[in-house]
Amino acid sequence: VGRGEVLGFLGPNGAGKSTTMKMLTGYLPITSGKASICGFDVVGASIEAKKNIGYLPEGSPLYGDMSCLSFLNFVATIRGFRGAQKKDKVDLAIERLELESVINKPIETLSKGFKRRAGLAQAILHDPEVLILDEPTDGLDPNQKHQVRNLIKDMATNKAIIISTHLLEEVSAVCSRAVIISKGQIVFDGTPEEFAARSSFHNAVTIQLSSENVESVSNILEEMSEVKRIETENETGTVRVIPENGSVIIEKVSLLVRENGLIVDEIYVERGHLDEVFRDLTVAN
């Protein structure tokens, strides 16, 4: 994973995501193979490797009896910061994760979302070269997810970031690359666009209109040579046009709709059903 990359690390439960992250961070011993952080072997030069890592573990294990401020001051101290520099690092982490309202409260009394944000604050506090984040938006409300995703994007330009997640939407929202593992093996490594392109619905065109016009629209569109199949739902007034080989057909579909004077409520292009691709990649393996 290179500088400037945000890698979405995905897989079904038990695939080995958290285990991989624990090995990278030195939390679990490596039984075979090698791993390095910024050129430092995680076994042979573990302290140097860990200096370059910001780690948010699964579940944000924190010291519950500490306040947020005490906890972040403690983390800053063991990271080697002192005096004004320590205060600046802690203050910036508090500001970036918007922890001001809970900063003096014991961590054990906080909501799941605030605990997660406190865990992320300690991970970024020392401005590491590498961020390893296990489910960073778990437990956050939609506004908090948006905030954390923007923070990750802001930091991504000069860091290597690995995000383990179960949320496929996170891949398209924040990642520049996706790796999917199943039973410990890599089954996909590519961009979010390449991931979505594997879906049979990639570049499909969905039309919403009155239910009585569904049949006539589908009859007109099935004459297109680029169409693989057409799916209709009379109850919802939906016509979905699936292209051959994911080709782009939106302009031709729109033109046919206009030329035939058809009244539609909505027409849009499907990016691809990510859950379909995920199942295809992981169930077979």
PDB file of C-alpha atoms in Angstrom:
ATOM      1  CA  VAL A   1       0.000   0.000   0.000  1.00  0.00           C
ATOM      2  CA  GLY A   2       1.628   3.229  -1.131  1.00  0.00           C
ATOM      3  CA  ARG A   3       1.544   6.795   0.125  1.00  0.00           C
ATOM      4  CA  GLY A   4      -1.652   8.485  -0.998  1.00  0.00           C
ATOM      5  CA  GLU A   5      -3.628   5.238  -1.142  1.00  0.00           C
ATOM      6  CA  VAL A   6      -6.731   4.473   0.907  1.00  0.00           C
ATOM      7  CA  LEU A   7      -7.111   0.709   0.794  1.00  0.00           C
ATOM      8  CA  GLY A   8     -10.478  -0.796   1.619  1.00  0.00           C
ATOM      9  CA  PHE A   9      -9.792  -4.222   3.140  1.00  0.00           C
ATOM     10  CA  LEU A  10     -12.896  -6.382   2.893  1.00  0.00           C
ATOM     11  CA  GLY A  11     -14.028  -9.940   3.390  1.00  0.00           C
ATOM     12  CA  PRO A  12     -16.680 -12.043   5.125  1.00  0.00           C
ATOM     13  CA  ASN A  13     -16.522 -12.709   8.857  1.00  0.00           C
ATOM     14  CA  GLY A  14     -13.604 -14.990   9.639  1.00  0.00           C
ATOM     15  CA  ALA A  15     -11.733 -14.215   6.411  1.00  0.00           C
ATOM     16  CA  GLY A  16      -8.686 -12.893   8.283  1.00  0.00           C
ATOM     17  CA  LYS A  17      -9.029  -9.099   8.155  1.00  0.00           C
ATOM     18  CA  SER A  18      -8.551  -8.318  11.841  1.00  0.00           C
ATOM     19  CA  THR A  19      -5.881 -11.025  12.147  1.00  0.00           C
ATOM     20  CA  THR A  20      -3.913  -9.421   9.310  1.00  0.00           C
ATOM     21  CA  MET A  21      -4.139  -6.012  10.970  1.00  0.00           C
ATOM     22  CA  LYS A  22      -3.057  -7.416  14.332  1.00  0.00           C
ATOM     23  CA  MET A  23      -0.004  -8.984  12.689  1.00  0.00           C
ATOM     24  CA  LEU A  24       0.899  -5.735  10.923  1.00  0.00           C
ATOM     25  CA  THR A  25       0.735  -3.823  14.197  1.00  0.00           C
ATOM     26  CA  GLY A  26       2.682  -6.417  16.187  1.00  0.00           C
ATOM     27  CA  TYR A  27      -0.294  -7.396  18.331  1.00  0.00           C
ATOM     28  CA  LEU A  28      -0.133 -10.985  17.048  1.00  0.00           C
ATOM     29  CA  PRO A  29       3.081 -12.886  16.162  1.00  0.00           C
ATOM     30  CA  ILE A  30       3.660 -13.822  12.535  1.00  0.00           C
ATOM     31  CA  THR A  31       4.021 -17.567  12.026  1.00  0.00           C
ATOM     32  CA  SER A  32       5.214 -17.341   8.401  1.00  0.00           C
ATOM     33  CA  GLY A  33       5.867 -14.746   5.726  1.00  0.00           C
ATOM     34  CA  LYS A  34       7.004 -11.144   6.172  1.00  0.00           C
ATOM     35  CA  ALA A  35       5.479  -7.703   6.646  1.00  0.00           C
ATOM     36  CA  SER A  36       7.066  -4.270   6.808  1.00  0.00           C
ATOM     37  CA  ILE A  37       5.923  -0.736   7.653  1.00  0.00           C
ATOM     38  CA  CYS A  38       7.855   2.115   5.980  1.00  0.00           C
ATOM     39  CA  GLY A  39      10.651  -0.376   5.274  1.00  0.00           C
ATOM     40  CA  PHE A  40      10.854  -1.630   8.877  1.00  0.00           C
ATOM     41  CA  ASP A  41      10.207  -5.330   9.424  1.00  0.00           C
ATOM     42  CA  VAL A  42       7.351  -5.708  11.922  1.00  0.00           C
ATOM     43  CA  VAL A  43       9.278  -8.475  13.723  1.00  0.00           C
ATOM     44  CA  GLY A  44      12.947  -7.522  13.350  1.00  0.00           C
ATOM     45  CA  ALA A  45      12.428  -3.758  13.798  1.00  0.00           C
ATOM     46  CA  SER A  46       9.109  -3.732  15.624  1.00  0.00           C
ATOM     47  CA  ILE A  47       9.597  -0.495  17.590  1.00  0.00           C
ATOM     48  CA  GLU A  48      10.558   1.498  14.490  1.00  0.00           C
ATOM     49  CA  ALA A  49       7.614  -0.009  12.590  1.00  0.00           C
ATOM     50  CA  LYS A  50       5.172   0.861  15.386  1.00  0.00           C
ATOM     51  CA  LYS A  51       6.405   4.473  15.524  1.00  0.00           C
ATOM     52  CA  ASN A  52       5.040   4.899  12.021  1.00  0.00           C
ATOM     53  CA  ILE A  53       1.627   3.329  12.710  1.00  0.00           C
ATOM     54  CA  GLY A  54      -1.626   4.820  13.921  1.00  0.00           C
ATOM     55  CA  TYR A  55      -3.907   1.922  14.873  1.00  0.00           C
ATOM     56  CA  LEU A  56      -7.612   1.851  15.597  1.00  0.00           C
ATOM     57  CA  PRO A  57      -8.395  -1.684  16.802  1.00  0.00           C
ATOM     58  CA  GLU A  58     -11.693  -3.462  16.414  1.00  0.00           C
ATOM     59  CA  GLY A  59     -14.093  -2.287  19.121  1.00  0.00           C
ATOM     60  CA  SER A  60     -11.908   0.665  20.223  1.00  0.00           C
ATOM     61  CA  PRO A  61     -10.515  -0.899  23.409  1.00  0.00           C
ATOM     62  CA  LEU A  62      -9.845   2.084  25.695  1.00  0.00           C
ATOM     63  CA  TYR A  63      -9.191   2.766  29.373  1.00  0.00           C
ATOM     64  CA  GLY A  64     -12.769   3.235  30.525  1.00  0.00           C
ATOM     65  CA  ASP A  65     -11.988   4.942  33.833  1.00  0.00           C
ATOM     66  CA  MET A  66      -9.932   7.666  32.123  1.00  0.00           C
ATOM     67  CA  SER A  67     -11.501  10.828  30.751  1.00  0.00           C
ATOM     68  CA  CYS A  68     -10.988  11.501  27.033  1.00  0.00           C
ATOM     69  CA  LEU A  69      -8.456  14.200  27.877  1.00  0.00           C
ATOM     70  CA  SER A  70      -6.494  11.989  30.282  1.00  0.00           C
ATOM     71  CA  PHE A  71      -6.443   9.190  27.749  1.00  0.00           C
ATOM     72  CA  LEU A  72      -5.181  11.376  24.897  1.00  0.00           C
ATOM     73  CA  ASN A  73      -2.567  12.983  27.170  1.00  0.00           C
ATOM     74  CA  PHE A  74      -1.434   9.484  28.174  1.00  0.00           C
ATOM     75  CA  VAL A  75      -1.156   8.383  24.529  1.00  0.00           C
ATOM     76  CA  ALA A  76       0.770  11.560  23.638  1.00  0.00           C
ATOM     77  CA  THR A  77       3.186  10.912  26.508  1.00  0.00           C
ATOM     78  CA  ILE A  78       3.955   7.319  25.516  1.00  0.00           C
ATOM     79  CA  ARG A  79       4.385   8.523  21.934  1.00  0.00           C
ATOM     80  CA  GLY A  80       7.195  10.722  23.235  1.00  0.00           C
ATOM     81  CA  PHE A  81       5.613  14.189  23.195  1.00  0.00           C
ATOM     82  CA  ARG A  82       6.206  16.697  26.001  1.00  0.00           C
ATOM     83  CA  GLY A  83       5.253  20.251  26.957  1.00  0.00           C
ATOM     84  CA  ALA A  84       3.729  22.568  24.360  1.00  0.00           C
ATOM     85  CA  GLN A  85       4.172  20.033  21.560  1.00  0.00           C
ATOM     86  CA  LYS A  86       2.151  17.476  23.526  1.00  0.00           C
ATOM     87  CA  LYS A  87      -0.631  19.991  24.169  1.00  0.00           C
ATOM     88  CA  ASP A  88      -0.741  20.968  20.493  1.00  0.00           C
ATOM     89  CA  LYS A  89      -1.003  17.330  19.382  1.00  0.00           C
ATOM     90  CA  VAL A  90      -3.804  16.570  21.858  1.00  0.00           C
ATOM     91  CA  ASP A  91      -5.710  19.771  21.074  1.00  0.00           C
ATOM     92  CA  LEU A  92      -5.570  19.097  17.327  1.00  0.00           C
ATOM     93  CA  ALA A  93      -6.826  15.509  17.748  1.00  0.00           C
ATOM     94  CA  ILE A  94      -9.713  16.752  19.924  1.00  0.00           C
ATOM     95  CA  GLU A  95     -10.622  19.395  17.351  1.00  0.00           C
ATOM     96  CA  ARG A  96     -10.452  17.057  14.344  1.00  0.00           C
ATOM     97  CA  LEU A  97     -12.750  14.470  15.982  1.00  0.00           C
ATOM     98  CA  GLU A  98     -14.985  17.101  17.651  1.00  0.00           C
ATOM     99  CA  LEU A  99     -14.600  15.667  21.158  1.00  0.00           C
ATOM    100  CA  GLU A 100     -14.888  18.985  23.012  1.00  0.00           C
ATOM    101  CA  SER A 101     -18.324  18.197  24.475  1.00  0.00           C
ATOM    102  CA  VAL A 102     -17.144  14.953  26.142  1.00  0.00           C
ATOM    103  CA  ILE A 103     -13.482  15.684  26.762  1.00  0.00           C
ATOM    104  CA  ASN A 104     -13.714  15.528  30.575  1.00  0.00           C
ATOM    105  CA  LYS A 105     -16.149  12.618  30.781  1.00  0.00           C
ATOM    106  CA  PRO A 106     -15.014   9.067  31.656  1.00  0.00           C
ATOM    107  CA  ILE A 107     -14.693   7.021  28.482  1.00  0.00           C
ATOM    108  CA  GLU A 108     -16.846   4.218  29.907  1.00  0.00           C
ATOM    109  CA  THR A 109     -19.831   6.627  30.072  1.00  0.00           C
ATOM    110  CA  LEU A 110     -19.616   7.639  26.397  1.00  0.00           C
ATOM    111  CA  SER A 111     -21.811   6.419  23.551  1.00  0.00           C
ATOM    112  CA  LYS A 112     -20.387   3.892  21.105  1.00  0.00           C
ATOM    113  CA  GLY A 113     -19.911   6.645  18.539  1.00  0.00           C
ATOM    114  CA  PHE A 114     -17.900   8.898  20.869  1.00  0.00           C
ATOM    115  CA  LYS A 115     -15.773   5.947  22.015  1.00  0.00           C
ATOM    116  CA  ARG A 116     -14.979   5.236  18.367  1.00  0.00           C
ATOM    117  CA  ARG A 117     -14.043   8.868  17.788  1.00  0.00           C
ATOM    118  CA  ALA A 118     -11.795   8.874  20.871  1.00  0.00           C
ATOM    119  CA  GLY A 119     -10.107   5.743  19.523  1.00  0.00           C
ATOM    120  CA  LEU A 120      -9.572   7.421  16.162  1.00  0.00           C
ATOM    121  CA  ALA A 121      -8.218  10.544  17.880  1.00  0.00           C
ATOM    122  CA  GLN A 122      -5.448   8.524  19.540  1.00  0.00           C
ATOM    123  CA  ALA A 123      -4.652   6.821  16.214  1.00  0.00           C
ATOM    124  CA  ILE A 124      -4.009  10.104  14.380  1.00  0.00           C
ATOM    125  CA  LEU A 125      -2.544  12.061  17.311  1.00  0.00           C
ATOM    126  CA  HIS A 126       1.126  11.538  16.375  1.00  0.00           C
ATOM    127  CA  ASP A 127       0.520  12.168  12.633  1.00  0.00           C
ATOM    128  CA  PRO A 128       1.733   8.699  11.574  1.00  0.00           C
ATOM    129  CA  GLU A 129       2.900   7.684   8.109  1.00  0.00           C
ATOM    130  CA  VAL A 130       0.549   4.692   8.130  1.00  0.00           C
ATOM    131  CA  LEU A 131      -3.009   4.410   9.459  1.00  0.00           C
ATOM    132  CA  ILE A 132      -4.538   0.989  10.101  1.00  0.00           C
ATOM    133  CA  LEU A 133      -8.204   1.383  10.950  1.00  0.00           C
ATOM    134  CA  ASP A 134     -10.462  -1.535  11.853  1.00  0.00           C
ATOM    135  CA  GLU A 135     -14.109  -0.542  11.214  1.00  0.00           C
ATOM    136  CA  PRO A 136     -13.479   3.222  11.731  1.00  0.00           C
ATOM    137  CA  THR A 137     -17.121   4.260  11.233  1.00  0.00           C
ATOM    138  CA  ASP A 138     -18.692   1.443  13.253  1.00  0.00           C
ATOM    139  CA  GLY A 139     -21.331   2.892  15.596  1.00  0.00           C
ATOM    140  CA  LEU A 140     -21.293   6.366  14.063  1.00  0.00           C
ATOM    141  CA  ASP A 141     -24.436   8.163  12.918  1.00  0.00           C
ATOM    142  CA  PRO A 142     -24.630   9.367   9.263  1.00  0.00           C
ATOM    143  CA  ASN A 143     -23.276  12.832  10.124  1.00  0.00           C
ATOM    144  CA  GLN A 144     -20.347  11.374  12.062  1.00  0.00           C
ATOM    145  CA  LYS A 145     -19.597   8.909   9.243  1.00  0.00           C
ATOM    146  CA  HIS A 146     -19.459  11.811   6.790  1.00  0.00           C
ATOM    147  CA  GLN A 147     -17.107  13.701   9.091  1.00  0.00           C
ATOM    148  CA  VAL A 148     -14.750  10.746   9.587  1.00  0.00           C
ATOM    149  CA  ARG A 149     -14.707   9.933   5.872  1.00  0.00           C
ATOM    150  CA  ASN A 150     -13.787  13.533   5.065  1.00  0.00           C
ATOM    151  CA  LEU A 151     -11.027  13.379   7.689  1.00  0.00           C
ATOM    152  CA  ILE A 152      -9.637  10.221   6.089  1.00  0.00           C
ATOM    153  CA  LYS A 153      -9.712  11.841   2.652  1.00  0.00           C
ATOM    154  CA  ASP A 154      -7.910  14.918   4.003  1.00  0.00           C
ATOM    155  CA  MET A 155      -5.160  12.788   5.538  1.00  0.00           C
ATOM    156  CA  ALA A 156      -4.813  10.440   2.562  1.00  0.00           C
ATOM    157  CA  THR A 157      -2.554  12.638   0.432  1.00  0.00           C
ATOM    158  CA  ASN A 158       0.568  11.970   2.522  1.00  0.00           C
ATOM    159  CA  LYS A 159      -0.233   8.687   4.257  1.00  0.00           C
ATOM    160  CA  ALA A 160      -0.861   5.038   3.478  1.00  0.00           C
ATOM    161  CA  ILE A 161      -4.251   4.134   4.954  1.00  0.00           C
ATOM    162  CA  ILE A 162      -5.809   0.687   5.370  1.00  0.00           C
ATOM    163  CA  ILE A 163      -9.475   0.486   6.344  1.00  0.00           C
ATOM    164  CA  SER A 164     -11.147  -2.767   7.275  1.00  0.00           C
ATOM    165  CA  THR A 165     -14.893  -2.499   6.809  1.00  0.00           C
ATOM    166  CA  HIS A 166     -18.103  -4.451   6.305  1.00  0.00           C
ATOM    167  CA  LEU A 167     -19.712  -1.430   4.643  1.00  0.00           C
ATOM    168  CA  LEU A 168     -19.449  -1.707   0.877  1.00  0.00           C
ATOM    169  CA  GLU A 169     -20.575   1.926   0.602  1.00  0.00           C
ATOM    170  CA  GLU A 170     -17.330   2.880   2.356  1.00  0.00           C
ATOM    171  CA  VAL A 171     -15.320   1.591  -0.596  1.00  0.00           C
ATOM    172  CA  SER A 172     -16.919   3.978  -3.077  1.00  0.00           C
ATOM    173  CA  ALA A 173     -17.119   6.807  -0.522  1.00  0.00           C
ATOM    174  CA  VAL A 174     -13.501   6.985   0.596  1.00  0.00           C
ATOM    175  CA  CYS A 175     -11.221   4.298  -0.909  1.00  0.00           C
ATOM    176  CA  SER A 176      -8.905   4.474  -3.913  1.00  0.00           C
ATOM    177  CA  ARG A 177      -8.306   0.707  -3.929  1.00  0.00           C
ATOM    178  CA  ALA A 178     -10.087  -2.384  -2.652  1.00  0.00           C
ATOM    179  CA  VAL A 179      -8.723  -5.762  -1.619  1.00  0.00           C
ATOM    180  CA  ILE A 180     -11.127  -8.576  -0.823  1.00  0.00           C
ATOM    181  CA  ILE A 181     -10.021 -11.704   0.955  1.00  0.00           C
ATOM    182  CA  SER A 182     -11.861 -14.956   1.517  1.00  0.00           C
ATOM    183  CA  LYS A 183     -10.506 -17.748   3.726  1.00  0.00           C
ATOM    184  CA  GLY A 184      -7.175 -15.952   3.931  1.00  0.00           C
ATOM    185  CA  GLN A 185      -6.723 -15.602   0.158  1.00  0.00           C
ATOM    186  CA  ILE A 186      -6.919 -12.452  -1.979  1.00  0.00           C
ATOM    187  CA  VAL A 187      -9.846 -12.810  -4.402  1.00  0.00           C
ATOM    188  CA  PHE A 188      -9.894  -9.212  -5.690  1.00  0.00           C
ATOM    189  CA  ASP A 189      -7.419  -6.320  -5.849  1.00  0.00           C
ATOM    190  CA  GLY A 190      -8.391  -3.255  -7.847  1.00  0.00           C
ATOM    191  CA  THR A 191     -10.067   0.141  -7.875  1.00  0.00           C
ATOM    192  CA  PRO A 192     -13.636   0.734  -6.633  1.00  0.00           C
ATOM    193  CA  GLU A 193     -14.602   1.344 -10.268  1.00  0.00           C
ATOM    194  CA  GLU A 194     -13.221  -2.060 -11.302  1.00  0.00           C
ATOM    195  CA  PHE A 195     -15.039  -3.615  -8.357  1.00  0.00           C
ATOM    196  CA  ALA A 196     -18.375  -2.077  -9.395  1.00  0.00           C
ATOM    197  CA  ALA A 197     -17.765  -3.008 -13.054  1.00  0.00           C
ATOM    198  CA  ARG A 198     -17.939  -6.698 -12.124  1.00  0.00           C
ATOM    199  CA  SER A 199     -21.615  -6.297 -11.311  1.00  0.00           C
ATOM    200  CA  SER A 200     -24.105  -7.487 -13.912  1.00  0.00           C
ATOM    201  CA  PHE A 201     -25.932  -4.197 -13.214  1.00  0.00           C
ATOM    202  CA  HIS A 202     -22.909  -2.006 -14.057  1.00  0.00           C
ATOM    203  CA  ASN A 203     -24.073   0.822 -16.365  1.00  0.00           C
ATOM    204  CA  ALA A 204     -27.649  -0.522 -16.317  1.00  0.00           C
ATOM    205  CA  VAL A 205     -30.260   2.180 -16.903  1.00  0.00           C
ATOM    206  CA  THR A 206     -33.230   2.365 -14.545  1.00  0.00           C
ATOM    207  CA  ILE A 207     -36.398   4.200 -15.558  1.00  0.00           C
ATOM    208  CA  GLN A 208     -39.220   5.147 -13.194  1.00  0.00           C
ATOM    209  CA  LEU A 209     -42.599   5.896 -14.791  1.00  0.00           C
ATOM    210  CA  SER A 210     -46.318   5.216 -14.448  1.00  0.00           C
ATOM    211  CA  SER A 211     -47.068   1.503 -14.250  1.00  0.00           C
ATOM    212  CA  GLU A 212     -49.371   1.492 -17.304  1.00  0.00           C
ATOM    213  CA  ASN A 213     -46.427   2.550 -19.525  1.00  0.00           C
ATOM    214  CA  VAL A 214     -43.990  -0.115 -18.333  1.00  0.00           C
ATOM    215  CA  GLU A 215     -44.791  -2.620 -21.093  1.00  0.00           C
ATOM    216  CA  SER A 216     -44.629  -0.122 -23.951  1.00  0.00           C
ATOM    217  CA  VAL A 217     -41.288   1.282 -22.785  1.00  0.00           C
ATOM    218  CA  SER A 218     -39.744  -2.162 -22.379  1.00  0.00           C
ATOM    219  CA  ASN A 219     -40.963  -3.189 -25.864  1.00  0.00           C
ATOM    220  CA  ILE A 220     -39.284  -0.136 -27.419  1.00  0.00           C
ATOM    221  CA  LEU A 221     -35.995  -0.566 -25.570  1.00  0.00           C
ATOM    222  CA  GLU A 222     -35.577  -4.297 -26.144  1.00  0.00           C
ATOM    223  CA  GLU A 223     -34.943  -3.524 -29.830  1.00  0.00           C
ATOM    224  CA  MET A 224     -31.554  -2.024 -28.893  1.00  0.00           C
ATOM    225  CA  SER A 225     -28.689  -4.289 -29.970  1.00  0.00           C
ATOM    226  CA  GLU A 226     -26.629  -3.429 -26.863  1.00  0.00           C
ATOM    227  CA  VAL A 227     -29.324  -4.676 -24.487  1.00  0.00           C
ATOM    228  CA  LYS A 228     -28.711  -7.971 -22.711  1.00  0.00           C
ATOM    229  CA  ARG A 229     -32.057  -8.104 -20.930  1.00  0.00           C
ATOM    230  CA  ILE A 230     -34.822  -5.920 -19.527  1.00  0.00           C
ATOM    231  CA  GLU A 231     -36.305  -6.290 -16.060  1.00  0.00           C
ATOM    232  CA  THR A 232     -39.690  -4.777 -15.218  1.00  0.00           C
ATOM    233  CA  GLU A 233     -41.678  -4.204 -12.037  1.00  0.00           C
ATOM    234  CA  ASN A 234     -45.233  -3.152 -12.841  1.00  0.00           C
ATOM    235  CA  GLU A 235     -46.136  -2.453  -9.212  1.00  0.00           C
ATOM    236  CA  THR A 236     -43.390   0.153  -8.790  1.00  0.00           C
ATOM    237  CA  GLY A 237     -43.334   1.379 -12.386  1.00  0.00           C
ATOM    238  CA  THR A 238     -39.698   0.349 -12.901  1.00  0.00           C
ATOM    239  CA  VAL A 239     -37.910  -0.643 -16.097  1.00  0.00           C
ATOM    240  CA  ARG A 240     -34.261  -1.690 -15.771  1.00  0.00           C
ATOM    241  CA  VAL A 241     -32.205  -2.077 -18.952  1.00  0.00           C
ATOM    242  CA  ILE A 242     -29.160  -4.351 -18.533  1.00  0.00           C
ATOM    243  CA  PRO A 243     -26.449  -3.740 -21.177  1.00  0.00           C
ATOM    244  CA  GLU A 244     -24.194  -6.309 -22.813  1.00  0.00           C
ATOM    245  CA  ASN A 245     -20.716  -6.340 -21.221  1.00  0.00           C
ATOM    246  CA  GLY A 246     -21.434  -3.280 -19.081  1.00  0.00           C
ATOM    247  CA  SER A 247     -21.468  -0.947 -22.099  1.00  0.00           C
ATOM    248  CA  VAL A 248     -22.666   2.642 -21.706  1.00  0.00           C
ATOM    249  CA  ILE A 249     -26.204   2.918 -23.088  1.00  0.00           C
ATOM    250  CA  ILE A 250     -27.703   5.878 -21.213  1.00  0.00           C
ATOM    251  CA  GLU A 251     -27.562   8.265 -24.209  1.00  0.00           C
ATOM    252  CA  LYS A 252     -29.280   5.825 -26.583  1.00  0.00           C
ATOM    253  CA  VAL A 253     -31.928   4.955 -23.999  1.00  0.00           C
ATOM    254  CA  SER A 254     -32.622   8.642 -23.339  1.00  0.00           C
ATOM    255  CA  LEU A 255     -32.840   9.354 -27.075  1.00  0.00           C
ATOM    256  CA  LEU A 256     -35.354   6.546 -27.651  1.00  0.00           C
ATOM    257  CA  VAL A 257     -37.447   7.758 -24.728  1.00  0.00           C
ATOM    258  CA  ARG A 258     -37.556  11.298 -26.166  1.00  0.00           C
ATOM    259  CA  GLU A 259     -38.151  10.218 -29.782  1.00  0.00           C
ATOM    260  CA  ASN A 260     -41.155   8.146 -28.734  1.00  0.00           C
ATOM    261  CA  GLY A 261     -42.607  10.930 -26.598  1.00  0.00           C
ATOM    262  CA  LEU A 262     -42.542   8.812 -23.449  1.00  0.00           C
ATOM    263  CA  ILE A 263     -43.181  10.517 -20.113  1.00  0.00           C
ATOM    264  CA  VAL A 264     -40.853   9.263 -17.370  1.00  0.00           C
ATOM    265  CA  ASP A 265     -40.455  10.371 -13.754  1.00  0.00           C
ATOM    266  CA  GLU A 266     -36.791   9.488 -13.423  1.00  0.00           C
ATOM    267  CA  ILE A 267     -33.952   7.942 -15.427  1.00  0.00           C
ATOM    268  CA  TYR A 268     -30.500   7.137 -14.057  1.00  0.00           C
ATOM    269  CA  VAL A 269     -27.451   4.907 -14.504  1.00  0.00           C
ATOM    270  CA  GLU A 270     -26.678   2.131 -12.042  1.00  0.00           C
ATOM    271  CA  ARG A 271     -23.062   2.090 -10.885  1.00  0.00           C
ATOM    272  CA  GLY A 272     -23.272  -1.592  -9.989  1.00  0.00           C
ATOM    273  CA  HIS A 273     -24.565  -3.698  -7.120  1.00  0.00           C
ATOM    274  CA  LEU A 274     -21.537  -4.080  -4.851  1.00  0.00           C
ATOM    275  CA  ASP A 275     -23.162  -6.695  -2.623  1.00  0.00           C
ATOM    276  CA  GLU A 276     -23.713  -8.906  -5.692  1.00  0.00           C
ATOM    277  CA  VAL A 277     -20.009  -8.705  -6.604  1.00  0.00           C
ATOM    278  CA  PHE A 278     -18.964  -9.344  -3.000  1.00  0.00           C
ATOM    279  CA  ARG A 279     -21.106 -12.503  -2.832  1.00  0.00           C
ATOM    280  CA  ASP A 280     -19.792 -13.761  -6.175  1.00  0.00           C
ATOM    281  CA  LEU A 281     -16.196 -13.299  -5.049  1.00  0.00           C
ATOM    282  CA  THR A 282     -16.506 -14.739  -1.555  1.00  0.00           C
ATOM    283  CA  VAL A 283     -19.204 -17.437  -1.667  1.00  0.00           C
ATOM    284  CA  ALA A 284     -17.474 -19.313  -4.479  1.00  0.00           C
ATOM    285  CA  ASN A 285     -14.251 -19.223  -2.495  1.00  0.00           C
TER     286      ASN A 285
END
